[in-house]
CSV table of C-alpha atoms in Angstrom, one decimal:
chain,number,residue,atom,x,y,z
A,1,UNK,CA,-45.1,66.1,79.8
A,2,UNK,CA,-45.4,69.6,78.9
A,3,UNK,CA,-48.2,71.8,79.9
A,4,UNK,CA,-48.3,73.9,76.9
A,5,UNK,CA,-48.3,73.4,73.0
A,6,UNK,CA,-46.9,75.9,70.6
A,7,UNK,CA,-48.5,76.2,67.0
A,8,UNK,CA,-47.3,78.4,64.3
A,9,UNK,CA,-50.1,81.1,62.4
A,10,UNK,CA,-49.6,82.5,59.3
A,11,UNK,CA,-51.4,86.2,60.0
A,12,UNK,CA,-50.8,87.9,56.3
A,13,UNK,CA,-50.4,87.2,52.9
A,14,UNK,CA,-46.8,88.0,51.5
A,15,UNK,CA,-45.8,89.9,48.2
A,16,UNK,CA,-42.8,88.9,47.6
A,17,UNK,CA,-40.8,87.3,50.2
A,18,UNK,CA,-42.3,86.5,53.5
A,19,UNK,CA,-40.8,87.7,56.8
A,20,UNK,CA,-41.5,86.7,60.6
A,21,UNK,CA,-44.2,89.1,60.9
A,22,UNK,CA,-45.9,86.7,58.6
A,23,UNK,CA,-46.0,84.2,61.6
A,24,UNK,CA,-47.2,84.2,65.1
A,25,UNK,CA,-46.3,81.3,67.5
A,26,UNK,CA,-49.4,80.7,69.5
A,27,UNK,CA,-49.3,79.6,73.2
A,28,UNK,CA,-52.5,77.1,74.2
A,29,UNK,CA,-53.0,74.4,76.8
A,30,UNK,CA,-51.7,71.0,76.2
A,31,UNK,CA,-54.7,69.5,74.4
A,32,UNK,CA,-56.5,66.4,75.8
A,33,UNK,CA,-56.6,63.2,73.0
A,34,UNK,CA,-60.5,62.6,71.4
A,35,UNK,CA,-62.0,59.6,72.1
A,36,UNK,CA,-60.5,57.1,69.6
A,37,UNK,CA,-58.0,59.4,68.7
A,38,UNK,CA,-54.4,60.1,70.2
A,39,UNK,CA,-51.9,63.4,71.4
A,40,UNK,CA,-48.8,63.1,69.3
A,41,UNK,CA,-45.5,65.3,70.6
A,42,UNK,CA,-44.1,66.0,67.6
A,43,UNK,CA,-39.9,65.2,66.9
A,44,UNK,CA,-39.4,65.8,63.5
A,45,UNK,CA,-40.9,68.9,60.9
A,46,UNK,CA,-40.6,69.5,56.9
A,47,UNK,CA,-40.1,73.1,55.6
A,48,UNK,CA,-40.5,72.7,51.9
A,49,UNK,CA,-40.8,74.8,48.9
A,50,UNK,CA,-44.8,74.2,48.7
A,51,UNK,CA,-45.3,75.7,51.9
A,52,UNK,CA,-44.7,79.3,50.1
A,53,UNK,CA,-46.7,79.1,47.5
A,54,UNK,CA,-49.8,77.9,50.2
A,55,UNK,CA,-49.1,80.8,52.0
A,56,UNK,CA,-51.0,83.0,48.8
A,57,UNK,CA,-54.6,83.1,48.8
A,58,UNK,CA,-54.7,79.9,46.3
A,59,UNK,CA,-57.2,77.0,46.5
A,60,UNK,CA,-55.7,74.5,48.8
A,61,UNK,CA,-53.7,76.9,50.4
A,62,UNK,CA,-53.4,78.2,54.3
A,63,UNK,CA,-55.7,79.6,56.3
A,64,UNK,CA,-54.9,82.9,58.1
A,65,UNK,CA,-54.9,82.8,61.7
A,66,UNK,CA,-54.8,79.0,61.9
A,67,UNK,CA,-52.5,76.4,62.7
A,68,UNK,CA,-50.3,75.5,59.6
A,69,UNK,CA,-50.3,71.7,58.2
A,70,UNK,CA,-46.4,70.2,57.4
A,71,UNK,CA,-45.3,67.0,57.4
A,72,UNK,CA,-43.7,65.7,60.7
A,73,UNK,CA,-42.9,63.0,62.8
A,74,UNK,CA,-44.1,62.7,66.1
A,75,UNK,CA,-44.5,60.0,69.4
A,76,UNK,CA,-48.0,59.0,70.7
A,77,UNK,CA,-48.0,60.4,74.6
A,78,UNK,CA,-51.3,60.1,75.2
A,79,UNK,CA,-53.8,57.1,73.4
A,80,UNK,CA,-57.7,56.5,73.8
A,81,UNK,CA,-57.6,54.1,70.6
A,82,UNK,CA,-55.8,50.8,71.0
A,83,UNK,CA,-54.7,51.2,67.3
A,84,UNK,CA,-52.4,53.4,68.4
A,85,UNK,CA,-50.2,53.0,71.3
A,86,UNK,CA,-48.3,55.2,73.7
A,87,UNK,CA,-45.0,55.2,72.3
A,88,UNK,CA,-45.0,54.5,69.2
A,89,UNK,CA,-43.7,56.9,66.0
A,90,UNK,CA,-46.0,58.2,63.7
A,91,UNK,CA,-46.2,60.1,60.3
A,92,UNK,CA,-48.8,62.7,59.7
A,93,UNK,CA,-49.1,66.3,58.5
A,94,UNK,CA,-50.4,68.3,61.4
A,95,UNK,CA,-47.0,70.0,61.5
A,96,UNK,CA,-46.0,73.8,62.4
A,97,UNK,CA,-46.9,73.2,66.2
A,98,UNK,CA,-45.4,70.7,68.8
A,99,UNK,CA,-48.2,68.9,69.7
A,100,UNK,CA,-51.4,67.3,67.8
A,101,UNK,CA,-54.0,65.2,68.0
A,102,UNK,CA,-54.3,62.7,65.6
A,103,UNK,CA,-56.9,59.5,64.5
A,104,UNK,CA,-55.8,56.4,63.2
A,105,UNK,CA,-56.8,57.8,59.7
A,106,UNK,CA,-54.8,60.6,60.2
A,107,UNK,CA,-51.4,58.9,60.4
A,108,UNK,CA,-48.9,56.5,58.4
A,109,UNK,CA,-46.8,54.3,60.6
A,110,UNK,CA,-43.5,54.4,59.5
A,111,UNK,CA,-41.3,51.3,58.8
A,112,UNK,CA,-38.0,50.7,61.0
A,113,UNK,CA,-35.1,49.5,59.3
A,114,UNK,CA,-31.8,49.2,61.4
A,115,UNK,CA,-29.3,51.9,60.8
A,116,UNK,CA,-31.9,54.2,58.6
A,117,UNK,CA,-32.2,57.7,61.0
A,118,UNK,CA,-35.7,59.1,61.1
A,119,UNK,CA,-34.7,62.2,59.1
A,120,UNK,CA,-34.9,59.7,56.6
A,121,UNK,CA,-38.7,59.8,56.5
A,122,UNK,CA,-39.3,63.2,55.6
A,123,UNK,CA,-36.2,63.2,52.9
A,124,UNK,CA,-35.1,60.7,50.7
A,125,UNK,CA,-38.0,58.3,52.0
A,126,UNK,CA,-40.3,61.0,53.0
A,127,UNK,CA,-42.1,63.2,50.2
A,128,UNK,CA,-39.2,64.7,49.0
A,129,UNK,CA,-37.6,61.6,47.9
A,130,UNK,CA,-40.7,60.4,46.6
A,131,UNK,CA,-40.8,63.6,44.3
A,132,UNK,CA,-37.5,63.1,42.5
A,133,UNK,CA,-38.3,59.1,42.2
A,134,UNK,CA,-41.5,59.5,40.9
A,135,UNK,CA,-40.2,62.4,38.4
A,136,UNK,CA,-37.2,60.0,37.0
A,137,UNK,CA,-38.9,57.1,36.9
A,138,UNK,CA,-42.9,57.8,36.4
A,139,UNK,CA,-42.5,61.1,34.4
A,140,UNK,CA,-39.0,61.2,32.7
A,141,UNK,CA,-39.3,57.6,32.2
A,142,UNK,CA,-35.2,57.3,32.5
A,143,UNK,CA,-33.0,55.2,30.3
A,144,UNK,CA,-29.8,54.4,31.4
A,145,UNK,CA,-26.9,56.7,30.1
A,146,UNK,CA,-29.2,59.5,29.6
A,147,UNK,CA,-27.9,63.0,30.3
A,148,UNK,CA,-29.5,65.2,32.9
A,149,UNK,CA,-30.2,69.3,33.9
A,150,UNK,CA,-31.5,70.0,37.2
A,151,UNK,CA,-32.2,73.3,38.4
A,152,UNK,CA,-32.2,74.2,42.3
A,153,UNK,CA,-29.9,71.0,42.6
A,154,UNK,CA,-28.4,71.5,45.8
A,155,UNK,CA,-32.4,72.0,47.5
A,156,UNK,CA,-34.1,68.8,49.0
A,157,UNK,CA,-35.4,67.1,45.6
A,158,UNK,CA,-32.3,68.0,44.0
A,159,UNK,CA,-29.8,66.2,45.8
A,160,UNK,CA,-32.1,63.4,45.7
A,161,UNK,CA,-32.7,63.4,42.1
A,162,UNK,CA,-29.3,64.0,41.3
A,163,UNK,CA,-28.1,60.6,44.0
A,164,UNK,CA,-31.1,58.7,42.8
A,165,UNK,CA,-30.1,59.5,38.9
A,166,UNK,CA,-26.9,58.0,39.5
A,167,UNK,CA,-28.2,55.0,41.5
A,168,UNK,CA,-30.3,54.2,37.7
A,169,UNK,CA,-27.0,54.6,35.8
A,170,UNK,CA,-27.4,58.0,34.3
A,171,UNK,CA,-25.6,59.9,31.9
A,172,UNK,CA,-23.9,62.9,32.6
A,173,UNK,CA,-25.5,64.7,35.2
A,174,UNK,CA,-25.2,68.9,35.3
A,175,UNK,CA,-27.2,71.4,37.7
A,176,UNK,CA,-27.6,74.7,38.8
A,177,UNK,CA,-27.2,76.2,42.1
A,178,UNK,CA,-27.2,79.6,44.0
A,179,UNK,CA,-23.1,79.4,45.0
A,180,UNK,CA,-20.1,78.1,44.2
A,181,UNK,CA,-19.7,76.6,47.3
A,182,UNK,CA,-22.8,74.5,46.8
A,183,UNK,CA,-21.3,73.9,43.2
A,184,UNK,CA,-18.9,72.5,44.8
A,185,UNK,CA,-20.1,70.9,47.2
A,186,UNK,CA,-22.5,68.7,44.3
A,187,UNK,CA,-19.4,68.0,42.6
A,188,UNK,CA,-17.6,66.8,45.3
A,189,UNK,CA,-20.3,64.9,46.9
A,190,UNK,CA,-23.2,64.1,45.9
A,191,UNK,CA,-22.3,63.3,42.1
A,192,UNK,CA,-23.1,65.6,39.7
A,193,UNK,CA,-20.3,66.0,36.8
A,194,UNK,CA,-20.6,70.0,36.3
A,195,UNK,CA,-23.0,72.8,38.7
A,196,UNK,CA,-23.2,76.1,37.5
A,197,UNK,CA,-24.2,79.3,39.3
A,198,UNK,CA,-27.1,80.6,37.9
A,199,UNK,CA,-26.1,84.3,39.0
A,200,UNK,CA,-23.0,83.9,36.7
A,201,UNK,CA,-24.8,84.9,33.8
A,202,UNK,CA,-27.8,84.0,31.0
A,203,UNK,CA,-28.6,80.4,32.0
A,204,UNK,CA,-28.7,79.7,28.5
A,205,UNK,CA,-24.8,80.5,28.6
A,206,UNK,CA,-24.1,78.8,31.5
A,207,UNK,CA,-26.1,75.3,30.8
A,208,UNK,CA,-24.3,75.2,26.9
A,209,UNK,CA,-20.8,75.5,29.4
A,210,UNK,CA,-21.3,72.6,31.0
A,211,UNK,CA,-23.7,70.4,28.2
A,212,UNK,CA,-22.6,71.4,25.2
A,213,UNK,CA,-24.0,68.6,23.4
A,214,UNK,CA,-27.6,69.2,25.2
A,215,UNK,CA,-29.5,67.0,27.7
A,216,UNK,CA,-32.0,64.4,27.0
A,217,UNK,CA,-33.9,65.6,30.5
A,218,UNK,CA,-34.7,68.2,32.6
A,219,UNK,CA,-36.2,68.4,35.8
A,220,UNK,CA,-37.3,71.9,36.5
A,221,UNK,CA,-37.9,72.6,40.5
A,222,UNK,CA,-37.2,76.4,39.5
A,223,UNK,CA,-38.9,77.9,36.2
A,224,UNK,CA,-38.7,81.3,35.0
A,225,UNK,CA,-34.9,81.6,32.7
A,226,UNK,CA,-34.0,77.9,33.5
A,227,UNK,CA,-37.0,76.4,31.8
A,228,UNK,CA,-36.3,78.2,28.8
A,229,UNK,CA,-32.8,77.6,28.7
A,230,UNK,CA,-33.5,73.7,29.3
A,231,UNK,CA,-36.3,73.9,26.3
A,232,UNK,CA,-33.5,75.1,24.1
A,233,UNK,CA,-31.2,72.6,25.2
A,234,UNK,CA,-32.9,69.5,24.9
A,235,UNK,CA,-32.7,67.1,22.2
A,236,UNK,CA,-34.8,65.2,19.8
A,237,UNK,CA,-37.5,63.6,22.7
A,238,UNK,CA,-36.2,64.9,25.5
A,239,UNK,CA,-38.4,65.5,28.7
A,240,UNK,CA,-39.3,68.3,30.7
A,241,UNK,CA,-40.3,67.1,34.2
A,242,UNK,CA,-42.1,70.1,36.6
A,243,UNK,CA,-41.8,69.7,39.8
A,244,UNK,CA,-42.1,73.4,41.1
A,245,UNK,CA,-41.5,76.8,40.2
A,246,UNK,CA,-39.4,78.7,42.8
A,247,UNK,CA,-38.4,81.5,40.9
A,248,UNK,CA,-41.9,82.4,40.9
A,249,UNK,CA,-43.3,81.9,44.1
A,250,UNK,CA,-41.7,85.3,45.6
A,251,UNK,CA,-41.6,87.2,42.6
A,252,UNK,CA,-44.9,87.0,41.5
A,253,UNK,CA,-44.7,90.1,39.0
A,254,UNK,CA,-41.4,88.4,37.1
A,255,UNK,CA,-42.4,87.6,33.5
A,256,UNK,CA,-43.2,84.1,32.4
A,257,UNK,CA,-40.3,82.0,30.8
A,258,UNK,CA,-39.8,83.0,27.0
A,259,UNK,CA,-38.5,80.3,24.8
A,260,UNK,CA,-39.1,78.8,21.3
A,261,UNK,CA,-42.6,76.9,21.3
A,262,UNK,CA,-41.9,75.3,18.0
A,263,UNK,CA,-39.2,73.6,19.6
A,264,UNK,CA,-41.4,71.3,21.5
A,265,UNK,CA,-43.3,70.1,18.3
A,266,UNK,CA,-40.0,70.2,16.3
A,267,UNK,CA,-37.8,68.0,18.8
A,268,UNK,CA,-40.8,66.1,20.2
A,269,UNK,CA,-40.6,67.5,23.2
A,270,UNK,CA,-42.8,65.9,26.4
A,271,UNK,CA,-43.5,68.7,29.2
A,272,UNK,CA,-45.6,67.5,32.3
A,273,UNK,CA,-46.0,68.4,36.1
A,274,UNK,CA,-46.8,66.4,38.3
A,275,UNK,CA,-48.5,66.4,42.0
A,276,UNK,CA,-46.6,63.9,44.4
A,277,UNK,CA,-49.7,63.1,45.9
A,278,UNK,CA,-51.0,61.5,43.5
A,279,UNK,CA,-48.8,59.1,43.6
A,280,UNK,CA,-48.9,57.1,46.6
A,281,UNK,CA,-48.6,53.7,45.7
A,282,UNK,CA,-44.8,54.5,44.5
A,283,UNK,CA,-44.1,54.4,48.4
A,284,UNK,CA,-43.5,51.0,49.1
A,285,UNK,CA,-40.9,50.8,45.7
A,286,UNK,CA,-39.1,53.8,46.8
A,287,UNK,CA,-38.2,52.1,50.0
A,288,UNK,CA,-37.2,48.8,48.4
A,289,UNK,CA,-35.5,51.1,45.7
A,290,UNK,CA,-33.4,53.2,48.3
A,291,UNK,CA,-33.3,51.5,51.7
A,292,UNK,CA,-31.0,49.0,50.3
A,293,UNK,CA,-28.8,52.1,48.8
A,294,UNK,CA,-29.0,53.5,52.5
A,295,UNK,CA,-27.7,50.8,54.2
A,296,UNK,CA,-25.4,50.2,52.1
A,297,UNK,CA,-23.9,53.4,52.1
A,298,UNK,CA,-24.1,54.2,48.2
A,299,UNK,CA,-27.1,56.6,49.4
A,300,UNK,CA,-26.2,59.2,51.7
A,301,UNK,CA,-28.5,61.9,53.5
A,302,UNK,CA,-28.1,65.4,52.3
A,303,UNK,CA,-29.8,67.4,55.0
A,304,UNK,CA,-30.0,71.0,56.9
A,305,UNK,CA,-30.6,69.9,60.7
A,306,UNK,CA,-32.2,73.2,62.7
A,307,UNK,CA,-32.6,72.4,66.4
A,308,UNK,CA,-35.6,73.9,68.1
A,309,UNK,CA,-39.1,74.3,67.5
A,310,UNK,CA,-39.2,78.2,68.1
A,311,UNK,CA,-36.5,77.9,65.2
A,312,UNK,CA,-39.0,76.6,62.4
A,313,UNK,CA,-40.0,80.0,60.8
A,314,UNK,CA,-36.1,81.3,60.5
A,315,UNK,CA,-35.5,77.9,59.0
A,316,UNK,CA,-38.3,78.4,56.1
A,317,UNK,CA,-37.1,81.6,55.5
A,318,UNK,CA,-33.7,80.7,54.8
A,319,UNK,CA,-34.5,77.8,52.9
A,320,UNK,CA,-36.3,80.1,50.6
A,321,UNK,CA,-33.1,82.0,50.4
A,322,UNK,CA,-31.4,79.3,50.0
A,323,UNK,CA,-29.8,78.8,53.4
A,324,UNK,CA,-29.5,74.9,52.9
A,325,UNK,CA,-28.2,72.3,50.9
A,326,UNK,CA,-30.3,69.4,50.8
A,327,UNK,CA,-33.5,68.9,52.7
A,328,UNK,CA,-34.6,71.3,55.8
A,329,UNK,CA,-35.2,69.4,58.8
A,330,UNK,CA,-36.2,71.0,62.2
A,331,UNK,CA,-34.9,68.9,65.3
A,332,UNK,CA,-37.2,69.2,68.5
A,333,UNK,CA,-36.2,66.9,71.9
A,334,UNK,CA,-35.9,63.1,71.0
C-alpha cells in the first residue's frame, strides 16, 4: 500500500481558460478508514465539461483550496464496515485525488457483466451515457426516423448520443465538430451521416450544408452560434434538448445566442435543459438498454485513455480544448 495520497486543489478562479496554475497537487499521509466507513484507492477518474463551469464562483460549485469531487472508480483497501469489503469496486464521486474514504452511503456498487471494461461505468453507462439517454428519450422524446443536429459530437455525450440515436432507429443524423479529422472520424465510425466543422464558417451555413431540409431535434452540449443556427433549422415541433453550454464556459464575455424568438411559438418549438441528476431511476434502463448493445458489439466505447494520476489536470485541459474524441478517462494502476 502506498504511504501517501495525492489530491488535486483548485487555488484560483479562471477568466477564461484555466491553466495548471489553477491546480495544486497536494501531498498528505495515507488516511486511516472512519469507523464504519472504508479507504478506497481509486482506478478510474471522469474529467467532464461540468467540472469548468464548477470551477467559477457559482452555487454548487468548487471550493478553493480543497479537494475537488469527480466521479471515479476505486477498490476498497482498507474496511471497518462489513458492508463493504476489502476488495471490492466501487462508484463514488470523491474523485481528483488517489485515495478516499468513503461510507456505505457514499458509494454505488457497480454491476459486473462479462466482457463490459470498467471504463464503461463512467461512459456510456456512467453519467455521460446517462445524459445522452435521458436527453433522447426523456427530453427529445424520439420517434423513429427522426433527423438529428448535435453539437460538440465528437465529446463524451456526443458519441453517445449519436451511437445511442442510431441504436432507436434515427433519421439522419448530422453534427458538428472542432476538426476534420474528428469529422471524419464520426463518419467513419461512430455513425453520423454528415459532421461539419464549426470553424469553417457561420454555423447557420454549415448546418443548411449538410440538413438542408432541417432537423426535427437538436441536442445542444455547446450554445452560443449553434443554438441559434439549430433554432432556425428546426421544423414544425421540433425539440431543443440542453445539455451544456461549452462555448460559454471560457468565454464568459461572448454575447448570448441571437436567433428568431417567434420561431419557437411559430414552429412550436419545445426548448428544455435538463440536470442528469435528477434522473436517477433511468440507471437501471440504461443498462438493460445498452449492455446488451455492448456485448454484442453494435455499441462500441469511444474513449480518451490518459495513464497516470499526476496526468489528470493536463487531461481536463485538453479536453476543454478539445484534445479528445469521446469521453476522457484517466487510467491509474489496476
Amino acid at each position: 500500500m502506498n504511504e501517501s495520497a495525492l489530491t488535486v486543489h483548485q487555488t484560483a478562479r479562471p477568466h477564461g481558460y484555466p491553466t495548471a496554475g489553477h491546480f495544486a497537487f497536494v501531498e498528505s499521509a495515507l488516511p486511516e478508514p472512519v469507523a464504519g466507513g472504508a479507504l478506497v484507492e481509486n482506478l478510474y477518474w471522469s474529467v467532464d465539461p461540468y467540472h469548468r463551469e464548477m470551477m467559477d464562483e457559482v452555487p454548487g460549485g468548487f471550493a478553493l483550496h480543497a479537494p475537488l469531487e469527480g466521479r471515479t472508480i476505486g477498490r476498497v483497501i482498507a474496511s471497518r464496515t462489513p458492508r463493504l469489503a476489502e476488495g471490492e469496486i466501487v462508484f463514488h464521486r470523491q474523485g481528483w485525488r488517489t485515495h478516499a474514504v468513503v461510507t456505505p452511503e457514499e458509494v454505488r456498487r457497480l454491476p459486473r457483466f462479462d466482457g463490459v471494461p470498467l471504463t464503461a461505468y463512467l461512459g456510456v453507462l456512467g453519467g455521460t451515457g446517462l445524459t445522452a439517454y435521458v436527453g433522447l428519450t426523456r427530453i427529445a422524446r424520439l420517434r423513429e426516423g427522426e433527423d438529428l443536429f448535435v453539437s460538440a459530437a465528437a465529446g463524451g455525450v456526443g458519441t453517445a448520443t449519436g451511437r445511442f440515436a442510431r441504436l432507436l432507429g434515427a433519421g439522419r443524423l448530422v453534427g458538428s465538430a472542432g476538426s476534420a479529422a474528428k469529422a471524419r472520424h464520426l463518419t467513419r465510425e461512430v455513425g453520423y451521416d454528415a459532421v461539419f466543422d464549426y470553424h469553417d464558417g457561420p454555423a447557420a451555413d454549415l448546418l443548411a450544408g449538410v440538413a438542408p431540409d432541417g432537423i426535427d431535434v437538436f441536442v445542444d452540449n455547446v450554445g452560443g452560434e449553434q443554438l441559434a443556427a439549430a433554432v432556425g433549422a428546426l421544423r414544425e415541433f421540433g425539440r431543443v434538448v440542453r445539455i451544456g453550454t461549452i462555448s460559454q464556459y471560457n468565454t464568459p464575455d461572448a454575447p448570448p445566442p441571437r436567433f428568431d424568438h417567434a420561431d419557437i411559438v411559430e414552429k412550436s418549438i419545445r426548448m428544455e435543459g435538463f440536470l442528469v441528476g435528477n434522473h436517477r431511476e433511468v440507471q437501471e434502463e440504461l443498462y438493460e438498454f445498452a449492455v446488451p448493445h455492448l456485448l454484442s458489439g453494435r455499441l462500441a466505447l469511444d474513449e480518451t485513455v490518459v495513464d497516470g494520476f499526476a496526468h489528470i489536470v493536463d487531461a481536463f485541459l485538453a479536453m476543454l480544448r478539445g484534445g479528445n474524441t469521446g469521453k476522457t478517462i484517466v487510467r491509474g494502476r489496476p
